[in-house]
PDB file of C-alpha atoms and ligand atoms in Angstrom:
ATOM      1  CA  MET R   1       5.081  13.986   4.515  1.00 96.00           C
ATOM      2  CA  THR R   2       5.558  10.801   6.530  1.00 97.00           C
ATOM      3  CA  VAL R   3       3.643   9.351   9.461  1.00 97.00           C
ATOM      4  CA  ASP R   4       4.878   6.590  11.755  1.00 95.00           C
ATOM      5  CA  PRO R   5       4.954   6.307  15.567  1.00 93.00           C
ATOM      6  CA  HIS R   6       8.435   4.738  15.258  1.00 93.00           C
ATOM      7  CA  THR R   7       7.735   2.403  18.137  1.00 89.00           C
ATOM      8  CA  ALA R   8       7.190  -0.925  16.350  1.00 74.00           C
ATOM      9  CA  PRO R   9       3.580  -1.419  17.435  1.00 68.00           C
ATOM     10  CA  SER R  10       2.656  -4.274  15.068  1.00 68.00           C
ATOM     11  CA  VAL R  11       3.905  -7.636  13.841  1.00 67.00           C
ATOM     12  CA  THR R  12       5.102  -6.234  10.516  1.00 69.00           C
ATOM     13  CA  ASP R  13       7.407  -3.691  12.062  1.00 73.00           C
ATOM     14  CA  PRO R  14      11.175  -3.556  11.937  1.00 69.00           C
ATOM     15  CA  ASP R  15      13.055  -5.208  14.758  1.00 75.00           C
ATOM     16  CA  LEU R  16      14.204  -2.341  16.957  1.00 78.00           C
ATOM     17  CA  GLN R  17      16.954  -4.529  18.431  1.00 76.00           C
ATOM     18  CA  GLY R  18      16.683  -3.114  21.912  1.00 78.00           C
ATOM     19  CA  GLN R  19      16.144   0.499  20.842  1.00 81.00           C
ATOM     20  CA  ALA R  20      13.003   2.195  22.113  1.00 82.00           C
ATOM     21  CA  SER R  21      12.313   3.803  18.733  1.00 88.00           C
ATOM     22  CA  SER R  22      13.381   3.941  15.076  1.00 90.00           C
ATOM     23  CA  TRP R  23      13.046   7.750  15.098  1.00 93.00           C
ATOM     24  CA  ASP R  24      16.786   8.569  15.348  1.00 92.00           C
ATOM     25  CA  ASP R  25      17.651   6.091  12.568  1.00 91.00           C
ATOM     26  CA  PHE R  26      14.905   7.578  10.425  1.00 95.00           C
ATOM     27  CA  ARG R  27      16.205  11.137  10.924  1.00 96.00           C
ATOM     28  CA  SER R  28      19.772  10.152  10.105  1.00 97.00           C
ATOM     29  CA  THR R  29      18.589   8.381   6.931  1.00 97.00           C
ATOM     30  CA  LEU R  30      16.802  11.571   5.872  1.00 97.00           C
ATOM     31  CA  ARG R  31      19.933  13.601   6.665  1.00 97.00           C
ATOM     32  CA  ALA R  32      22.171  11.243   4.707  1.00 98.00           C
ATOM     33  CA  ALA R  33      19.840  11.550   1.716  1.00 98.00           C
ATOM     34  CA  GLY R  34      19.928  15.367   1.998  1.00 98.00           C
ATOM     35  CA  VAL R  35      16.129  15.636   2.374  1.00 97.00           C
ATOM     36  CA  GLU R  36      15.665  16.284   6.094  1.00 96.00           C
ATOM     37  CA  ALA R  37      14.646  19.907   5.554  1.00 97.00           C
ATOM     38  CA  VAL R  38      11.932  19.086   3.027  1.00 97.00           C
ATOM     39  CA  VAL R  39      10.304  16.040   4.652  1.00 97.00           C
ATOM     40  CA  GLU R  40       7.467  16.808   7.064  1.00 97.00           C
ATOM     41  CA  ALA R  41       7.682  13.889   9.473  1.00 97.00           C
ATOM     42  CA  HIS R  42       4.884  13.109  11.940  1.00 96.00           C
ATOM     43  CA  ARG R  43       5.623  10.857  14.861  1.00 95.00           C
ATOM     44  CA  ALA R  44       2.099   9.511  15.239  1.00 94.00           C
ATOM     45  CA  PHE R  45      -0.364   6.802  14.232  1.00 95.00           C
ATOM     46  CA  SER R  46      -1.879   7.422  10.810  1.00 96.00           C
ATOM     47  CA  ARG R  47      -5.416   7.548  12.270  1.00 96.00           C
ATOM     48  CA  ASP R  48      -4.406  10.396  14.597  1.00 96.00           C
ATOM     49  CA  LEU R  49      -2.865  12.403  11.763  1.00 97.00           C
ATOM     50  CA  ALA R  50      -5.909  11.736   9.556  1.00 94.00           C
ATOM     51  CA  ARG R  51      -8.263  13.461  11.998  1.00 91.00           C
ATOM     52  CA  ALA R  52      -6.905  16.890  11.172  1.00 93.00           C
ATOM     53  CA  TRP R  53      -5.652  16.208   7.628  1.00 97.00           C
ATOM     54  CA  ASP R  54      -6.995  18.739   5.106  1.00 97.00           C
ATOM     55  CA  ARG R  55      -4.574  18.817   2.168  1.00 98.00           C
ATOM     56  CA  PRO R  56      -4.840  17.095  -1.224  1.00 98.00           C
ATOM     57  CA  ILE R  57      -2.644  14.023  -1.656  1.00 98.00           C
ATOM     58  CA  ARG R  58      -0.911  13.226  -4.963  1.00 98.00           C
ATOM     59  CA  LEU R  59       0.982  10.112  -3.826  1.00 98.00           C
ATOM     60  CA  LEU R  60      -0.415   7.956  -1.017  1.00 98.00           C
ATOM     61  CA  TRP R  61       2.095   5.305   0.052  1.00 98.00           C
ATOM     62  CA  ILE R  62       0.617   2.772   2.496  1.00 98.00           C
ATOM     63  CA  ASP R  63       3.202   0.697   4.360  1.00 96.00           C
ATOM     64  CA  GLY R  64       2.126   0.824   7.986  1.00 95.00           C
ATOM     65  CA  ASP R  65      -0.056  -1.637   9.883  1.00 93.00           C
ATOM     66  CA  HIS R  66      -0.334  -4.650   7.501  1.00 93.00           C
ATOM     67  CA  THR R  67      -3.322  -6.266   9.193  1.00 92.00           C
ATOM     68  CA  TYR R  68      -6.569  -6.039   7.220  1.00 95.00           C
ATOM     69  CA  ALA R  69      -8.086  -3.636   9.758  1.00 94.00           C
ATOM     70  CA  GLY R  70      -4.964  -1.447   9.682  1.00 95.00           C
ATOM     71  CA  ALA R  71      -4.527  -1.242   5.906  1.00 97.00           C
ATOM     72  CA  LYS R  72      -8.269  -0.734   5.356  1.00 98.00           C
ATOM     73  CA  GLU R  73      -8.308   2.053   7.910  1.00 97.00           C
ATOM     74  CA  ASP R  74      -5.454   3.785   6.083  1.00 98.00           C
ATOM     75  CA  ILE R  75      -7.219   3.792   2.708  1.00 98.00           C
ATOM     76  CA  ASP R  76     -10.554   4.746   4.273  1.00 98.00           C
ATOM     77  CA  LEU R  77      -9.068   7.665   6.177  1.00 97.00           C
ATOM     78  CA  PHE R  78      -7.031   9.149   3.356  1.00 98.00           C
ATOM     79  CA  ARG R  79      -8.901   8.353   0.119  1.00 97.00           C
ATOM     80  CA  ARG R  80     -11.200  11.362   0.481  1.00 97.00           C
ATOM     81  CA  HIS R  81      -8.111  13.579   0.150  1.00 98.00           C
ATOM     82  CA  LEU R  82      -6.844  12.075  -3.122  1.00 98.00           C
ATOM     83  CA  ALA R  83      -6.279  14.627  -5.864  1.00 98.00           C
ATOM     84  CA  ASP R  84      -7.444  13.807  -9.371  1.00 97.00           C
ATOM     85  CA  GLY R  85      -4.658  11.687 -10.901  1.00 98.00           C
ATOM     86  CA  ALA R  86      -3.135  10.712  -7.547  1.00 98.00           C
ATOM     87  CA  ILE R  87      -1.246   7.436  -7.262  1.00 98.00           C
ATOM     88  CA  VAL R  88      -2.037   5.078  -4.388  1.00 98.00           C
ATOM     89  CA  ALA R  89       0.627   2.442  -3.719  1.00 98.00           C
ATOM     90  CA  LEU R  90       0.729  -0.321  -1.115  1.00 98.00           C
ATOM     91  CA  HIS R  91       3.784  -2.258  -0.061  1.00 97.00           C
ATOM     92  CA  ASP R  92       3.823  -6.060   0.480  1.00 97.00           C
ATOM     93  CA  VAL R  93       0.788  -6.863  -1.672  1.00 98.00           C
ATOM     94  CA  LEU R  94       2.418 -10.129  -2.801  1.00 98.00           C
ATOM     95  CA  HIS R  95       3.446 -11.028   0.722  1.00 95.00           C
ATOM     96  CA  THR R  96       1.470 -13.196   3.121  1.00 92.00           C
ATOM     97  CA  PHE R  97      -0.026 -10.291   5.094  1.00 94.00           C
ATOM     98  CA  GLU R  98      -3.785 -10.030   4.750  1.00 95.00           C
ATOM     99  CA  GLY R  99      -4.105  -6.237   4.687  1.00 96.00           C
ATOM    100  CA  PRO R 100      -2.236  -5.053   1.581  1.00 97.00           C
ATOM    101  CA  ILE R 101      -3.558  -7.743  -0.824  1.00 98.00           C
ATOM    102  CA  ARG R 102      -7.174  -7.312   0.302  1.00 98.00           C
ATOM    103  CA  VAL R 103      -7.089  -3.531   0.149  1.00 98.00           C
ATOM    104  CA  PHE R 104      -5.431  -3.632  -3.273  1.00 98.00           C
ATOM    105  CA  VAL R 105      -8.014  -6.054  -4.689  1.00 98.00           C
ATOM    106  CA  GLU R 106     -11.150  -4.929  -2.878  1.00 98.00           C
ATOM    107  CA  GLU R 107     -10.651  -1.172  -2.562  1.00 98.00           C
ATOM    108  CA  LEU R 108      -8.529  -0.255  -5.599  1.00 98.00           C
ATOM    109  CA  LEU R 109      -8.907  -2.860  -8.375  1.00 98.00           C
ATOM    110  CA  ALA R 110     -12.639  -3.304  -7.776  1.00 98.00           C
ATOM    111  CA  SER R 111     -13.343   0.419  -7.761  1.00 98.00           C
ATOM    112  CA  ASP R 112     -14.232   2.538 -10.788  1.00 97.00           C
ATOM    113  CA  ASP R 113     -12.625   5.473  -8.982  1.00 98.00           C
ATOM    114  CA  PHE R 114      -9.323   4.026 -10.199  1.00 98.00           C
ATOM    115  CA  GLY R 115      -7.953   3.806 -13.756  1.00 98.00           C
ATOM    116  CA  PRO R 116      -4.601   2.229 -14.614  1.00 98.00           C
ATOM    117  CA  ALA R 117      -3.277  -0.187 -11.994  1.00 98.00           C
ATOM    118  CA  GLY R 118      -0.609  -2.821 -11.632  1.00 98.00           C
ATOM    119  CA  LEU R 119       2.104  -4.411  -9.565  1.00 98.00           C
ATOM    120  CA  CYS R 120       5.803  -3.710  -9.570  1.00 98.00           C
ATOM    121  CA  GLY R 121       7.204  -6.604  -7.572  1.00 98.00           C
ATOM    122  CA  SER R 122       5.235  -6.562  -4.332  1.00 98.00           C
ATOM    123  CA  ILE R 123       4.122  -2.933  -4.702  1.00 98.00           C
ATOM    124  CA  GLY R 124       0.529  -2.622  -5.852  1.00 98.00           C
ATOM    125  CA  TRP R 125      -0.464   0.722  -7.337  1.00 98.00           C
ATOM    126  CA  ALA R 126      -3.488   2.368  -8.923  1.00 98.00           C
ATOM    127  CA  GLN R 127      -4.248   5.833 -10.238  1.00 98.00           C
ATOM    128  CA  TYR R 128      -7.207   7.721  -8.834  1.00 98.00           C
ATOM    129  CA  ARG R 129      -9.124   9.103 -11.819  1.00 97.00           C
ATOM    130  CA  PRO R 130     -12.853   8.834 -11.095  1.00 96.00           C
ATOM    131  CA  ARG R 131     -13.824  10.892 -14.149  1.00 95.00           C
ATOM    132  CA  ASP R 132     -12.305   8.680 -16.873  1.00 94.00           C
ATOM    133  CA  SER R 133     -11.434   5.288 -15.387  1.00 94.00           C
ATOM    134  CA  GLY R 134     -13.588   3.342 -17.888  1.00 94.00           C
ATOM    135  CA  ARG R 135     -10.977   2.417 -20.468  1.00 94.00           C
ATOM    136  CA  TRP R 136      -8.835   0.635 -17.863  1.00 96.00           C
ATOM    137  CA  ARG R 137     -11.716  -1.245 -16.286  1.00 97.00           C
ATOM    138  CA  ALA R 138     -11.278  -4.572 -18.083  1.00 97.00           C
ATOM    139  CA  ALA R 139      -7.536  -4.735 -17.342  1.00 97.00           C
ATOM    140  CA  ARG R 140      -8.080  -3.735 -13.721  1.00 98.00           C
ATOM    141  CA  VAL R 141     -10.802  -6.347 -13.208  1.00 97.00           C
ATOM    142  CA  ALA R 142      -8.681  -9.087 -14.881  1.00 98.00           C
ATOM    143  CA  LEU R 143      -5.769  -8.287 -12.566  1.00 98.00           C
ATOM    144  CA  GLY R 144      -8.149  -8.271  -9.599  1.00 98.00           C
ATOM    145  CA  ARG R 145      -9.441 -11.735 -10.514  1.00 98.00           C
ATOM    146  CA  ARG R 146      -5.936 -13.212 -10.483  1.00 98.00           C
ATOM    147  CA  ALA R 147      -4.796 -11.382  -7.360  1.00 98.00           C
ATOM    148  CA  ALA R 148      -7.994 -12.261  -5.454  1.00 98.00           C
ATOM    149  CA  ARG R 149      -7.076 -15.960  -5.579  1.00 98.00           C
ATOM    150  CA  LEU R 150      -4.316 -15.241  -3.041  1.00 97.00           C
ATOM    151  CA  ILE R 151      -6.678 -13.813  -0.434  1.00 97.00           C
ATOM    152  CA  PRO R 152      -8.143 -17.036   1.055  1.00 95.00           C
ATOM    153  CA  LEU R 153      -4.603 -18.308   1.584  1.00 94.00           C
ATOM    154  CA  VAL R 154      -3.461 -15.336   3.657  1.00 94.00           C
ATOM    155  CA  GLN R 155      -6.632 -14.651   5.629  1.00 90.00           C
ATOM    156  CA  ARG R 156      -6.724 -14.854   9.407  1.00 67.00           C
ATOM    157  CA  GLY R 157      -2.940 -14.661   9.724  1.00 69.00           C
ATOM    158  CA  ARG R 158      -2.401 -18.309   8.777  1.00 70.00           C
ATOM    159  CA  GLU R 159       1.198 -19.332   8.456  1.00 83.00           C
ATOM    160  CA  LEU R 160       1.618 -21.051   5.091  1.00 89.00           C
ATOM    161  CA  ARG R 161       3.186 -24.487   5.016  1.00 91.00           C
ATOM    162  CA  GLY R 162       3.441 -27.477   2.724  1.00 92.00           C
ATOM    163  CA  LEU R 163       0.880 -27.629  -0.069  1.00 92.00           C
ATOM    164  CA  ALA R 164      -0.746 -24.333   0.921  1.00 91.00           C
ATOM    165  CA  LYS R 165       2.626 -22.601   0.590  1.00 93.00           C
ATOM    166  CA  LEU R 166       3.221 -24.198  -2.800  1.00 95.00           C
ATOM    167  CA  ARG R 167      -0.249 -23.193  -3.943  1.00 95.00           C
ATOM    168  CA  TYR R 168       0.361 -19.611  -2.787  1.00 96.00           C
ATOM    169  CA  LYS R 169       3.636 -19.451  -4.729  1.00 97.00           C
ATOM    170  CA  LEU R 170       2.027 -20.840  -7.871  1.00 97.00           C
ATOM    171  CA  LEU R 171      -0.915 -18.430  -7.729  1.00 98.00           C
ATOM    172  CA  ARG R 172       1.427 -15.531  -6.980  1.00 98.00           C
ATOM    173  CA  ALA R 173       3.536 -16.377 -10.056  1.00 98.00           C
ATOM    174  CA  LEU R 174       0.371 -16.081 -12.169  1.00 98.00           C
ATOM    175  CA  VAL R 175      -0.188 -12.481 -11.035  1.00 98.00           C
ATOM    176  CA  PRO R 176       1.685 -10.147 -13.417  1.00 98.00           C
ATOM    177  CA  HIS R 177       4.178  -8.158 -11.339  1.00 98.00           C
ATOM    178  CA  ALA R 178       7.156  -7.313 -13.569  1.00 98.00           C
ATOM    179  CA  ALA R 179       8.500  -3.758 -13.301  1.00 97.00           C
ATOM    180  CA  PRO R 180       6.938  -1.553 -15.992  1.00 96.00           C
ATOM    181  CA  ASP R 181       9.013   0.457 -18.439  1.00 97.00           C
ATOM    182  CA  PRO R 182       9.401   3.820 -16.626  1.00 97.00           C
ATOM    183  CA  ALA R 183       8.790   6.007 -19.700  1.00 98.00           C
ATOM    184  CA  ALA R 184       5.691   4.020 -20.733  1.00 97.00           C
ATOM    185  CA  TRP R 185       4.402   4.172 -17.142  1.00 97.00           C
ATOM    186  CA  VAL R 186       4.792   7.961 -16.995  1.00 97.00           C
ATOM    187  CA  ARG R 187       2.946   8.318 -20.339  1.00 97.00           C
ATOM    188  CA  MET R 188       0.111   6.175 -19.009  1.00 95.00           C
ATOM    189  CA  VAL R 189      -0.464   8.202 -15.848  1.00 97.00           C
ATOM    190  CA  SER R 190       0.191  11.657 -17.330  1.00 94.00           C
TER     191      SER R 190
HETATM  192  C1  SAM D 201       6.916  -2.635   7.465  1.00 88.69           C
HETATM  193  S1  SAM D 201       7.405  -1.186   8.361  1.00 88.69           S
HETATM  194  C2  SAM D 201       7.744  -0.057   7.045  1.00 88.69           C
HETATM  195  C3  SAM D 201       8.507   1.140   7.466  1.00 88.69           C
HETATM  196  C4  SAM D 201       8.915   2.072   6.319  1.00 88.69           C
HETATM  197  N1  SAM D 201       7.805   2.369   5.428  1.00 88.69           N
HETATM  198  C5  SAM D 201      10.074   1.451   5.555  1.00 88.69           C
HETATM  199  O1  SAM D 201       9.904   1.056   4.403  1.00 88.69           O
HETATM  200  O2  SAM D 201      11.156   1.368   6.135  1.00 88.69           O
HETATM  201  C6  SAM D 201       5.861  -0.699   8.998  1.00 88.69           C
HETATM  202  C7  SAM D 201       5.907   0.614   9.764  1.00 88.69           C
HETATM  203  O3  SAM D 201       4.551   0.996  10.020  1.00 88.69           O
HETATM  204  C8  SAM D 201       4.517   1.642  11.259  1.00 88.69           C
HETATM  205  N2  SAM D 201       3.120   1.556  11.711  1.00 88.69           N
HETATM  206  C9  SAM D 201       2.458   0.491  12.225  1.00 88.69           C
HETATM  207  N3  SAM D 201       1.187   0.829  12.503  1.00 88.69           N
HETATM  208  C10 SAM D 201       1.045   2.128  12.132  1.00 88.69           C
HETATM  209  C11 SAM D 201      -0.044   3.062  12.163  1.00 88.69           C
HETATM  210  N4  SAM D 201      -1.256   2.727  12.628  1.00 88.69           N
HETATM  211  N5  SAM D 201       0.177   4.316  11.699  1.00 88.69           N
HETATM  212  C12 SAM D 201       1.399   4.676  11.212  1.00 88.69           C
HETATM  213  N6  SAM D 201       2.450   3.844  11.166  1.00 88.69           N
HETATM  214  C13 SAM D 201       2.282   2.593  11.613  1.00 88.69           C
HETATM  215  C14 SAM D 201       5.524   0.913  12.129  1.00 88.69           C
HETATM  216  O4  SAM D 201       5.976   1.716  13.191  1.00 88.69           O
HETATM  217  C15 SAM D 201       6.611   0.567  11.105  1.00 88.69           C
HETATM  218  O5  SAM D 201       7.666   1.514  11.117  1.00 88.69           O
END
């Protein structure tokens, strides 16, 4: 299932280059990948879809409105539908948008509803397992401490320049974000 209004309503959106919508490009990408018949695509804002949503979610991919209000709204609206063991992943966590990094740190890493967690490049992920998250707590909190140092630098939509930019890059390099070994990752979340 996907949800996107396909009208580039926020600063993080793709450049439509004169087109009114990315809908046709999206459909042809699905067709080219041979998955058009199995993808349930909603042309809407996530908050409008959430109102009537009533199915369990096993993978929640958040890559919509990257403002803090937008990303927080997405996790708030959909977290109640997470199935035990679900993966939540956010794009652009190690980018200078305020939303993804704050939601990753404050809503996922700081919450005992989540067990294993990490970053693969700029994708931040965590597994929803409220019943047995304890053994991952220390690792999750340690990652949160490092990642949280980026937040003051990206708050209020500041454009980073000079020393602030250098500081951001240094602090970002100290946040572990190498791709995990796929087999080890699957064992961890199984
Ligand atoms: C950074 S782009 C990512 C698009 C897509 N996930 C990809 O990787 O190509 C952000 C997308 O979020 C969509 N978007 C912005 N606000 C949204 C909202 N409130 N609900 C759903 N989608 C939204 C935009 O239309 C845009 O297509």
